[in-house]
PDB file of C-alpha atoms in Angstrom:
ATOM      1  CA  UNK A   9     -12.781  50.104 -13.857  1.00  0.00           C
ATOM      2  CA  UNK A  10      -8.597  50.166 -14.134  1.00  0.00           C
ATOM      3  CA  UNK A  11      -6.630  50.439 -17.999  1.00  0.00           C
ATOM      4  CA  UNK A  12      -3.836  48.630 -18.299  1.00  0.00           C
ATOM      5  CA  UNK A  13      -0.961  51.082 -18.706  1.00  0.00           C
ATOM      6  CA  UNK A  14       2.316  48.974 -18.868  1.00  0.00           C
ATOM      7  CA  UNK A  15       3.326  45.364 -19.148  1.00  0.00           C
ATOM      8  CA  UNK A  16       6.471  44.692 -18.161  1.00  0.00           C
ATOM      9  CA  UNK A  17       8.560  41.425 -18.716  1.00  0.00           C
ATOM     10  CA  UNK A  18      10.330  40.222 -15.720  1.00  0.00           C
ATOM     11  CA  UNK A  19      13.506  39.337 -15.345  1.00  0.00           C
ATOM     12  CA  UNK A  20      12.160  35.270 -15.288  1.00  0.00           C
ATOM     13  CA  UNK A  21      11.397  34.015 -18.978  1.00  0.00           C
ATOM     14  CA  UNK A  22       7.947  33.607 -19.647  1.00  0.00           C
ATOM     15  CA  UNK A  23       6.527  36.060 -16.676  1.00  0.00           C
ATOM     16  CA  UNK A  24       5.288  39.767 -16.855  1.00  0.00           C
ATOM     17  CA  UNK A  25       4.216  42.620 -14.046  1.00  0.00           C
ATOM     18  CA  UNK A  26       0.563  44.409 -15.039  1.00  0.00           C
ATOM     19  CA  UNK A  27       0.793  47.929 -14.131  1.00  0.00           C
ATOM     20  CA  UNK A  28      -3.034  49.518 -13.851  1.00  0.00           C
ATOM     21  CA  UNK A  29      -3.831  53.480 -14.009  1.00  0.00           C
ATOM     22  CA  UNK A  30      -0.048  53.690 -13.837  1.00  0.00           C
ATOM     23  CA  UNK A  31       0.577  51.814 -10.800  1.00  0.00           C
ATOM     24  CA  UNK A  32       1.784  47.883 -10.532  1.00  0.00           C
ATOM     25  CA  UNK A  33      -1.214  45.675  -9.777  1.00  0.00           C
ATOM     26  CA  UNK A  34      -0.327  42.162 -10.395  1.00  0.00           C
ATOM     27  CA  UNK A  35       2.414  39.607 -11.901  1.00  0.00           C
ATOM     28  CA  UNK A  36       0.946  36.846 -14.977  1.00  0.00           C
ATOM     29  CA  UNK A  37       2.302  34.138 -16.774  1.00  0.00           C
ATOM     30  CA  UNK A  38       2.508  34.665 -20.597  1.00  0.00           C
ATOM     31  CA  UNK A  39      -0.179  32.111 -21.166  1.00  0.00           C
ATOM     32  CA  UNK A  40      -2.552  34.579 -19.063  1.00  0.00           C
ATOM     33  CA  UNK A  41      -1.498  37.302 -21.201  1.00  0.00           C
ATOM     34  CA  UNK A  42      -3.022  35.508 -24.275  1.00  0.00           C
ATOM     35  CA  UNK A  43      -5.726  33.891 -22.804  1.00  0.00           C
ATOM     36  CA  UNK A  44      -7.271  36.932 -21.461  1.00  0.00           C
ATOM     37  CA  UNK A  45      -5.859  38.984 -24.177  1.00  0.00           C
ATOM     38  CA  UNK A  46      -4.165  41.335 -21.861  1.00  0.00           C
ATOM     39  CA  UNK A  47      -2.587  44.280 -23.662  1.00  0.00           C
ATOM     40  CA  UNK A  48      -2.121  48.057 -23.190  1.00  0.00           C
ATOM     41  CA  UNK A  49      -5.299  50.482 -22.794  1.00  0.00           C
ATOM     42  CA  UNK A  50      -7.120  47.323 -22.229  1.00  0.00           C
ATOM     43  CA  UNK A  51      -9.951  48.443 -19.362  1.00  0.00           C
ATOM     44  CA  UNK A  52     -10.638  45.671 -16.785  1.00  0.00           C
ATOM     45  CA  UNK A  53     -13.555  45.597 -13.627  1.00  0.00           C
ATOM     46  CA  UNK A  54     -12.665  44.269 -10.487  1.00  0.00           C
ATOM     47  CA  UNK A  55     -14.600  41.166 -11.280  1.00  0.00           C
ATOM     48  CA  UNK A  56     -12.051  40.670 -14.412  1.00  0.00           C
ATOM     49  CA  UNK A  57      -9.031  41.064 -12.065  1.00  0.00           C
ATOM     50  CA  UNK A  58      -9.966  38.559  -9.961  1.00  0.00           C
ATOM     51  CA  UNK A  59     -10.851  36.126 -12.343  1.00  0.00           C
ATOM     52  CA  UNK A  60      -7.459  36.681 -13.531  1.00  0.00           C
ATOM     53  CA  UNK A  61      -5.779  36.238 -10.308  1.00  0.00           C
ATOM     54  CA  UNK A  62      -7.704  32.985 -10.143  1.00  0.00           C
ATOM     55  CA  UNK A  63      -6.487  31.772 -13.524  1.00  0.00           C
ATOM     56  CA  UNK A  64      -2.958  32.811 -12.779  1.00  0.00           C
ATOM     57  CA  UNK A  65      -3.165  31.169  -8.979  1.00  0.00           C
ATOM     58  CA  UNK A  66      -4.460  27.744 -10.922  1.00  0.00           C
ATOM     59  CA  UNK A  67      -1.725  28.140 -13.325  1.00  0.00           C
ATOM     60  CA  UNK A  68       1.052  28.561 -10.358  1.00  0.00           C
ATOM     61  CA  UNK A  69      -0.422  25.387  -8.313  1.00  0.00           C
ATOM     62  CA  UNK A  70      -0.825  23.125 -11.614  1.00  0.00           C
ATOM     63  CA  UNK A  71       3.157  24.131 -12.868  1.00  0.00           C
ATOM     64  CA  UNK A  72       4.028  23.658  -8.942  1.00  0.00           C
ATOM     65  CA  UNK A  73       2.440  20.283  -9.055  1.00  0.00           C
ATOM     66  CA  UNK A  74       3.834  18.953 -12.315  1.00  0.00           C
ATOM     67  CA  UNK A  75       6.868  19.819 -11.138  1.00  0.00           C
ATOM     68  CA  UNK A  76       6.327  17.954  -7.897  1.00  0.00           C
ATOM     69  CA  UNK A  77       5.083  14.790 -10.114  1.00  0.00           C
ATOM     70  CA  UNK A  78       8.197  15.039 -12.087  1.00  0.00           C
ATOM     71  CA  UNK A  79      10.465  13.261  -9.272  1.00  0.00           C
ATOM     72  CA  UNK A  80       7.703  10.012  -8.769  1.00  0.00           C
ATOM     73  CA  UNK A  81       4.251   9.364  -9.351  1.00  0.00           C
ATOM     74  CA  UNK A  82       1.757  10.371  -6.510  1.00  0.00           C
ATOM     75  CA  UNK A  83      -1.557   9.916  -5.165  1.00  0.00           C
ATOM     76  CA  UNK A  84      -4.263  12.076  -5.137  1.00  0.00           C
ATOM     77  CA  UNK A  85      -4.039  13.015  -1.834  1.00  0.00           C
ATOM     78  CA  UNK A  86      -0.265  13.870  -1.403  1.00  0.00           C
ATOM     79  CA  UNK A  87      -0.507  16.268  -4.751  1.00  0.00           C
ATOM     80  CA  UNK A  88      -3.474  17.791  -2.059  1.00  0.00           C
ATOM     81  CA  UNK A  89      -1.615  17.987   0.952  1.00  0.00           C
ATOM     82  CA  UNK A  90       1.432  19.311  -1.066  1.00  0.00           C
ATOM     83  CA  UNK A  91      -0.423  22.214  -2.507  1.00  0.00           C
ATOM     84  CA  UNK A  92      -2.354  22.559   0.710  1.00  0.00           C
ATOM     85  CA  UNK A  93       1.214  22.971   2.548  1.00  0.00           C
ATOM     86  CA  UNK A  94       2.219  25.691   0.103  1.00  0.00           C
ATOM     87  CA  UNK A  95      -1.380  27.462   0.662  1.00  0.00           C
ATOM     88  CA  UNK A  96      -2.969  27.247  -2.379  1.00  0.00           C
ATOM     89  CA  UNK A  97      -7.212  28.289  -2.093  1.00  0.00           C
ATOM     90  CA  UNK A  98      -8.861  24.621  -2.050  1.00  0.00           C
ATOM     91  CA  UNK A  99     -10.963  25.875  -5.615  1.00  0.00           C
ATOM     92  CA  UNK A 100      -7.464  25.613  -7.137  1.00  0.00           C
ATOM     93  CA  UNK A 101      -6.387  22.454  -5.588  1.00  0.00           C
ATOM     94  CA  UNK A 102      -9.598  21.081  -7.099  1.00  0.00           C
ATOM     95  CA  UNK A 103      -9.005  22.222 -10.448  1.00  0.00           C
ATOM     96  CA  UNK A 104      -5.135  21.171 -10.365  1.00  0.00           C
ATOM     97  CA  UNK A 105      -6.357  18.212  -9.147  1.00  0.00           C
ATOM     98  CA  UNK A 106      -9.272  17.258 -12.077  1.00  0.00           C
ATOM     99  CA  UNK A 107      -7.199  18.735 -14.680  1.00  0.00           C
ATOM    100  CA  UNK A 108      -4.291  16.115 -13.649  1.00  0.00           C
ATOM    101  CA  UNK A 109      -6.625  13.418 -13.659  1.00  0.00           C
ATOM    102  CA  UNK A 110      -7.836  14.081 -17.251  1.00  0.00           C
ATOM    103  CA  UNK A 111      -4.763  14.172 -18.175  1.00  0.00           C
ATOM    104  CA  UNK A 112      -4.067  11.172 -16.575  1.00  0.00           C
ATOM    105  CA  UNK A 113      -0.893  12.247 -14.947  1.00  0.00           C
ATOM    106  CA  UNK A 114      -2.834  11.326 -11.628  1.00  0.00           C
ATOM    107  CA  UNK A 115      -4.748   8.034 -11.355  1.00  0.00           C
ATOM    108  CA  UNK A 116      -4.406   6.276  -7.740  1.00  0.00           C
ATOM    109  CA  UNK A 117      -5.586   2.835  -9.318  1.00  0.00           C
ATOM    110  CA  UNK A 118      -2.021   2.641 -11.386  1.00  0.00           C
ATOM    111  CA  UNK A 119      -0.358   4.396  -8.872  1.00  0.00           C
ATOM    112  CA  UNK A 120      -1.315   1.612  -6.726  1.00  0.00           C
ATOM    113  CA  UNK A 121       0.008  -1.083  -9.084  1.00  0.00           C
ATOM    114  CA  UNK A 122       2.914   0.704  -9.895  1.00  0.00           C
ATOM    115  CA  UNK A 123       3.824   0.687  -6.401  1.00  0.00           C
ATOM    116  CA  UNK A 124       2.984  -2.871  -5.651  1.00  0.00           C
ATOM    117  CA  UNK A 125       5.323  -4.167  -8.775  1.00  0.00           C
ATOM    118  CA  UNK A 126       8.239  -1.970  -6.971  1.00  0.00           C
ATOM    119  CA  UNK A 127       7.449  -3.116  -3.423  1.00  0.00           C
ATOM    120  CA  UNK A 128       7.315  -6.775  -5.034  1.00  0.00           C
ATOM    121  CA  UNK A 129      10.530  -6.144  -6.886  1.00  0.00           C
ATOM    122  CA  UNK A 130      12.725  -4.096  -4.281  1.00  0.00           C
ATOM    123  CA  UNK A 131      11.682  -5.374  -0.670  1.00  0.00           C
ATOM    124  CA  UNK A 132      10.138  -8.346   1.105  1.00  0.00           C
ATOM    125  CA  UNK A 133       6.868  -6.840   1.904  1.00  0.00           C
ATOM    126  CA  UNK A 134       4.022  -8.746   1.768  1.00  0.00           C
ATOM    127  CA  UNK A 135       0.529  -7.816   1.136  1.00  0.00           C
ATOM    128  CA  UNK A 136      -0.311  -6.507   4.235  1.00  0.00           C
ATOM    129  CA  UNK A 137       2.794  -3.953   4.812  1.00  0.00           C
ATOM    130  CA  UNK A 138       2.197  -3.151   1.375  1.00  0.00           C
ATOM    131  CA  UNK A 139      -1.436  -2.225   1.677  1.00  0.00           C
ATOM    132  CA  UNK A 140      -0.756  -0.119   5.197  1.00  0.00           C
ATOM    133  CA  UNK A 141       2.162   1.736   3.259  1.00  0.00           C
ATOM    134  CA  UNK A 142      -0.650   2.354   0.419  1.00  0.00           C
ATOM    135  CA  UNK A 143      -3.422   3.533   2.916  1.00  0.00           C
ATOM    136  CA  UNK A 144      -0.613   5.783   4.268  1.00  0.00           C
ATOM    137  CA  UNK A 145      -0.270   7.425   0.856  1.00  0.00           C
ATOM    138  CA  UNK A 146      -4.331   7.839   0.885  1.00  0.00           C
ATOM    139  CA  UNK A 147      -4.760   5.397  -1.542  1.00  0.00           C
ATOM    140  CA  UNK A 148      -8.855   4.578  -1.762  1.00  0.00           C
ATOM    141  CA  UNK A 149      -9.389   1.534   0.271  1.00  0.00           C
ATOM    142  CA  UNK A 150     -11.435  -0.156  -2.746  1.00  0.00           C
ATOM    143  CA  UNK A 151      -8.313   0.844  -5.204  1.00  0.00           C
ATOM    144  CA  UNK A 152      -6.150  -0.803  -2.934  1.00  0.00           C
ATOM    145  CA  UNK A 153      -8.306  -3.712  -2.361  1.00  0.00           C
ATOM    146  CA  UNK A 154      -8.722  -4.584  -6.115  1.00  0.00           C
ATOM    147  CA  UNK A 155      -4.847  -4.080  -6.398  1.00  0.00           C
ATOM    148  CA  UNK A 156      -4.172  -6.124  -3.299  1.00  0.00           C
ATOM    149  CA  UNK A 157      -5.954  -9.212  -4.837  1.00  0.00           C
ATOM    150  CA  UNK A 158      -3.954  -9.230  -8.200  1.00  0.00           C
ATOM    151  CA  UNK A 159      -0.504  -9.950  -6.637  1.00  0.00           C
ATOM    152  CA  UNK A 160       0.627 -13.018  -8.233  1.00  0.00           C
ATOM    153  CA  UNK A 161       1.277 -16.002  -5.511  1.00  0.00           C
ATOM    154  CA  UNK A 162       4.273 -17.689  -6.750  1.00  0.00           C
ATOM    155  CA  UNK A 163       6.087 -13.798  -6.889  1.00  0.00           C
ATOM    156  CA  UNK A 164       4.874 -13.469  -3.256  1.00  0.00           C
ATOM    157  CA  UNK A 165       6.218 -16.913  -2.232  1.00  0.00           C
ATOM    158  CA  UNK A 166       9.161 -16.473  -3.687  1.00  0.00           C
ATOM    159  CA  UNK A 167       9.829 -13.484  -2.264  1.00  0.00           C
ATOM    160  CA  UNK A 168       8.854 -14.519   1.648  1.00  0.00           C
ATOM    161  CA  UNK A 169      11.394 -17.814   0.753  1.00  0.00           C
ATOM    162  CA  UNK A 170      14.207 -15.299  -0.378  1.00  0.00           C
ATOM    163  CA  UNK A 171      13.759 -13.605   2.676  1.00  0.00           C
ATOM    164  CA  UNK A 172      13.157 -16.998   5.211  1.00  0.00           C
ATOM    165  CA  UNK A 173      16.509 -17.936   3.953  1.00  0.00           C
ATOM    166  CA  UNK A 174      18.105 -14.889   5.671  1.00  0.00           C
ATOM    167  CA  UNK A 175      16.026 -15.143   8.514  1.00  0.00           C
ATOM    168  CA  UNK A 176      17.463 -18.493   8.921  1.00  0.00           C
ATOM    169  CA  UNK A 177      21.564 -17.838   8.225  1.00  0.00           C
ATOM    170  CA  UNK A 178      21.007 -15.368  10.809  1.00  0.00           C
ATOM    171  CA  UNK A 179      19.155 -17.681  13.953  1.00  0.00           C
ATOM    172  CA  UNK A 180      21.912 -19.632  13.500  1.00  0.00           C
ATOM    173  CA  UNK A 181      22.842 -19.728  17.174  1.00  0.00           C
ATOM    174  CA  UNK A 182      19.190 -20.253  18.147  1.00  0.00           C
ATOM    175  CA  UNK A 183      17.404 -23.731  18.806  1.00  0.00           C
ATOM    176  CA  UNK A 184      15.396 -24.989  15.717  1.00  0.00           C
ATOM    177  CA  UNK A 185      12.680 -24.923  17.446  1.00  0.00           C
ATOM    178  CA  UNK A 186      13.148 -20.943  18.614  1.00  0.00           C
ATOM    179  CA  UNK A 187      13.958 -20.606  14.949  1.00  0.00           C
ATOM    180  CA  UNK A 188      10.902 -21.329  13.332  1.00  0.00           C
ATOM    181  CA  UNK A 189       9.187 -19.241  15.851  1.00  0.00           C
ATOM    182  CA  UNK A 190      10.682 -16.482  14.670  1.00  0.00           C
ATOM    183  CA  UNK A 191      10.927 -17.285  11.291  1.00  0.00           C
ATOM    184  CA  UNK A 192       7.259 -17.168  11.601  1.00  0.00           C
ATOM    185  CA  UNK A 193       6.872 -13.584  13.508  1.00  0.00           C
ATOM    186  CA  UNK A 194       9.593 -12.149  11.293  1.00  0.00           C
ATOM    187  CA  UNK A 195       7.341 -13.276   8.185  1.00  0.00           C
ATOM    188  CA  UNK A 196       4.227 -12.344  10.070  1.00  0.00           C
ATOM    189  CA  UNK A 197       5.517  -8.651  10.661  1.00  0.00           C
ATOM    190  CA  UNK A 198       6.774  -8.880   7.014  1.00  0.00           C
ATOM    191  CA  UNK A 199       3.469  -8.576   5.792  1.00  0.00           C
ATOM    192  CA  UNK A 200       2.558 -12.339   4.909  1.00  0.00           C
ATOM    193  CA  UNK A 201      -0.262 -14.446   5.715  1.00  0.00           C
ATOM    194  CA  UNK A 202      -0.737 -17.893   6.999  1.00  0.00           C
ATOM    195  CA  UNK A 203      -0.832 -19.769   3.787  1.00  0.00           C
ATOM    196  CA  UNK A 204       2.144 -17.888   2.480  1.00  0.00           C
ATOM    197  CA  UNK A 205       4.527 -18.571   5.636  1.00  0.00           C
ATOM    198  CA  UNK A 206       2.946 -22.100   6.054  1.00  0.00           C
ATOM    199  CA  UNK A 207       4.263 -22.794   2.066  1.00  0.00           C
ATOM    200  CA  UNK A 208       7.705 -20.927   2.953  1.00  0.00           C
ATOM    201  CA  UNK A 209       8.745 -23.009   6.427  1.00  0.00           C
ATOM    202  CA  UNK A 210       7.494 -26.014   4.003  1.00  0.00           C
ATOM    203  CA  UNK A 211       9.649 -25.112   0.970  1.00  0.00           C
ATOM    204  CA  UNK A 212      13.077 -24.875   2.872  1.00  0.00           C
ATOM    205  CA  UNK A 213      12.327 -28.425   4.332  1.00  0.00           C
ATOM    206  CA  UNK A 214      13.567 -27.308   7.635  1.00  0.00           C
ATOM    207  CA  UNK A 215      14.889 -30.271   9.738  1.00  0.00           C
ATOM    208  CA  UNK A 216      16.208 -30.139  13.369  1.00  0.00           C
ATOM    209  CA  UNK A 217      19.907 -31.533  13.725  1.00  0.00           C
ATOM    210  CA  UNK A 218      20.227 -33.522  16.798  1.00  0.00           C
ATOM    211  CA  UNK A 219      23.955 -33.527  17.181  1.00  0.00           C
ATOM    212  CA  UNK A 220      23.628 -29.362  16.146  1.00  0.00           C
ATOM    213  CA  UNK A 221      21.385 -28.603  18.633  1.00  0.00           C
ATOM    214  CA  UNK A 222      22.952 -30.351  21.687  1.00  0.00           C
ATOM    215  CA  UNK A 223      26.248 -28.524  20.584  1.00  0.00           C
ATOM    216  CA  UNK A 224      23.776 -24.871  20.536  1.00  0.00           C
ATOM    217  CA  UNK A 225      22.776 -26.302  23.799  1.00  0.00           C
ATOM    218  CA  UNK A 226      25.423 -26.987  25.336  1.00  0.00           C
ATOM    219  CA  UNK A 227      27.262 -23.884  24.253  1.00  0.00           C
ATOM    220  CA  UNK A 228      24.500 -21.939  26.102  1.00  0.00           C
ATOM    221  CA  UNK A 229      24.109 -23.956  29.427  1.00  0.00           C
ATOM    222  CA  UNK A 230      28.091 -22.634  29.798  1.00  0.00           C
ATOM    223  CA  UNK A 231      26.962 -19.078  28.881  1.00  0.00           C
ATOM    224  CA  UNK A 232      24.549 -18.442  31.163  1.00  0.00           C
ATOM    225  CA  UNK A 233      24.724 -21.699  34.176  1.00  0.00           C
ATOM    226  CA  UNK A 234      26.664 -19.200  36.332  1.00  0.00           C
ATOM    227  CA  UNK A 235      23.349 -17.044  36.701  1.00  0.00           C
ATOM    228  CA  UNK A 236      21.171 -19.690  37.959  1.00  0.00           C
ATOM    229  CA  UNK A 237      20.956 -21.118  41.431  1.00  0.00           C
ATOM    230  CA  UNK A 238      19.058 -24.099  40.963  1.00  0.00           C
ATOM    231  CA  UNK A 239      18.665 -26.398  38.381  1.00  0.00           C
ATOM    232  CA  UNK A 240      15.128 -26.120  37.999  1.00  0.00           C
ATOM    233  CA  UNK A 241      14.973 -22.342  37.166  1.00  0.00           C
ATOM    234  CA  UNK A 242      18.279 -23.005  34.783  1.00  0.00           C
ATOM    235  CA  UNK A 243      16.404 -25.760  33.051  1.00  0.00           C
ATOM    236  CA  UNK A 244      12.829 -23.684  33.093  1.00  0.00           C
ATOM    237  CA  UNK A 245      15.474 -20.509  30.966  1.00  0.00           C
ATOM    238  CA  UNK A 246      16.556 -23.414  28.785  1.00  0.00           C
ATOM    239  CA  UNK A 247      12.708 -24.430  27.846  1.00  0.00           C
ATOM    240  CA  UNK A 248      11.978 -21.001  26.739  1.00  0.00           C
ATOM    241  CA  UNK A 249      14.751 -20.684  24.636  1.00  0.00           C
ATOM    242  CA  UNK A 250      13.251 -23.594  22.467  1.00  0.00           C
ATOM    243  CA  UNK A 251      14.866 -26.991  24.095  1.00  0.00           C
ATOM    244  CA  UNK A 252      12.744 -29.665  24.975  1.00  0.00           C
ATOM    245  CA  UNK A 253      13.561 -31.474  28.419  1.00  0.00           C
ATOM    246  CA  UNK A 254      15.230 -34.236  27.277  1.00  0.00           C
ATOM    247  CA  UNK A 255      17.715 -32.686  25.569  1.00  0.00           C
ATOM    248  CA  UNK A 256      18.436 -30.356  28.676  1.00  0.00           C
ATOM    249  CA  UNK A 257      18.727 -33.052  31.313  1.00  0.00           C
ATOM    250  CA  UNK A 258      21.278 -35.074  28.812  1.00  0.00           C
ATOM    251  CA  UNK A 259      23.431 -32.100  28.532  1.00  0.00           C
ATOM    252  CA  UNK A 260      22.924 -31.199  31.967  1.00  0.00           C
ATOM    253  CA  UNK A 261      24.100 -34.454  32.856  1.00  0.00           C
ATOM    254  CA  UNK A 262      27.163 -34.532  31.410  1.00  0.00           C
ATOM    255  CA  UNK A 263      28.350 -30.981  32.258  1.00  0.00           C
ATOM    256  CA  UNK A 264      27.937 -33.018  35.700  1.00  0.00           C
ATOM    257  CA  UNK A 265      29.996 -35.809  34.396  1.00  0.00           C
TER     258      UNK A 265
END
């Protein structure tokens, strides 16, 4: 059994140092002082102390992860591994944790559609990116499944269009048909499935120009005809870059002329 013989404010507004049998013990928030109505001559067992140690410990990870919610909303699992990093017992991680939830400053099924709306409305990620960017937040996999599903089409179309356009203005040099190849990958890695890019390439009514793509071709047989040999592995380089053999042999022909 210890007294309490002093309780002295700190310097910091709001905290306090217990002194016990005459000697500093422990620092507490003010709400501790009141809720275990600590005050001089007050006797307390070991068993109290520590249940005031926990209390105050709770107290310190809860204000540390309010503060940490203050910037952005988080998941459940990055409040954890933030108070995990800064040591806290995993009893008060728990409690932080379901007192947050009640309180519903923590709830990973609007975190996830919060997130989605500002993926949506700042980038050109599709569902997919958007659901491994989720999972690597620790978003539930059923939470982000039932979020995943909601995304309005015509905002995800529009989006993957917005973003085929600039894809497009920058293949500019490339052959149409190397163009939509990419346009496709780029939209693949983007996030975006079939249907979606299939409806995008569709939209922007993409149409080879004959007269443009002999000029692309012929501006590339000068580029790079110095490196080749023979004909045949000049004209096999010009087929994977997206020209069909026809086109090739008539430009090829003329740069004989």
């Amino acid at each position: 059994m210890a007294k309490i013989t002093k309780i002295q404010a700190q310097k910091r507004k709001g905290r306090y140092n217990i002194f016990l049998d005459g000697k500093y013990a422990f620092p507490v928030a003010e709400q501790t002082l009141i809720d275990f109505r600590l005050m001089n001559d007050v006797e307390l067992t070991d068993e109290n102390i520590k249940e005031i140690q926990d209390s105050e410990n709770i107290n310190k990870a809860y204000g540390d992860a309010v503060n940490y919610l203050s910037y952005q909303l988080r998941t459940q699992k990055e409040i954890k591994d933030y108070l995990y990093k800064k040591e806290y017992h995993r009893d008060a991680v728990d409690e932080v944790v379901s007192r947050l939830e009640k309180l519903h400053y923590l709830d990973d099924a609007s975190y996830a559609k919060s997130f989605i709306n500002t993926q949506l409305r700042t980038t050109a990620n599709g569902p997919k990116i958007i659901e491994q960017k989720m999972v690597q937040k620790g978003v539930p996999n059923n939470i982000i499944q039932d979020a995943i599903v909601e995304i309005d089409y015509d905002t995800l179309l529009e989006n993957a269009i917005d973003f085929a356009k600039k894809q497009v203005r920058k293949q500019n040099r490339a052959s149409f048909k190397q163009m939509v190849t990419k346009l496709r990958s780029s939209l693949y890695q983007k996030g975006f499935d079939n249907e979606i890019i299939e409806a995008t390439i569709k939209n922007l009514e993409l149409e080879p120009d004959e007269d443009e793509e002999l000029e692309k071709l012929r501006k590339l047989v000068s580029k790079v005809q110095h490196r080749y040999d023979k004909p045949a592995k000049l004209i096999n380089y010009l087929m994977t870059k997206g020209y069909h053999f026809d086109e090739i042999k008539k430009v090829l022909s003329s740069e004989e002329e």
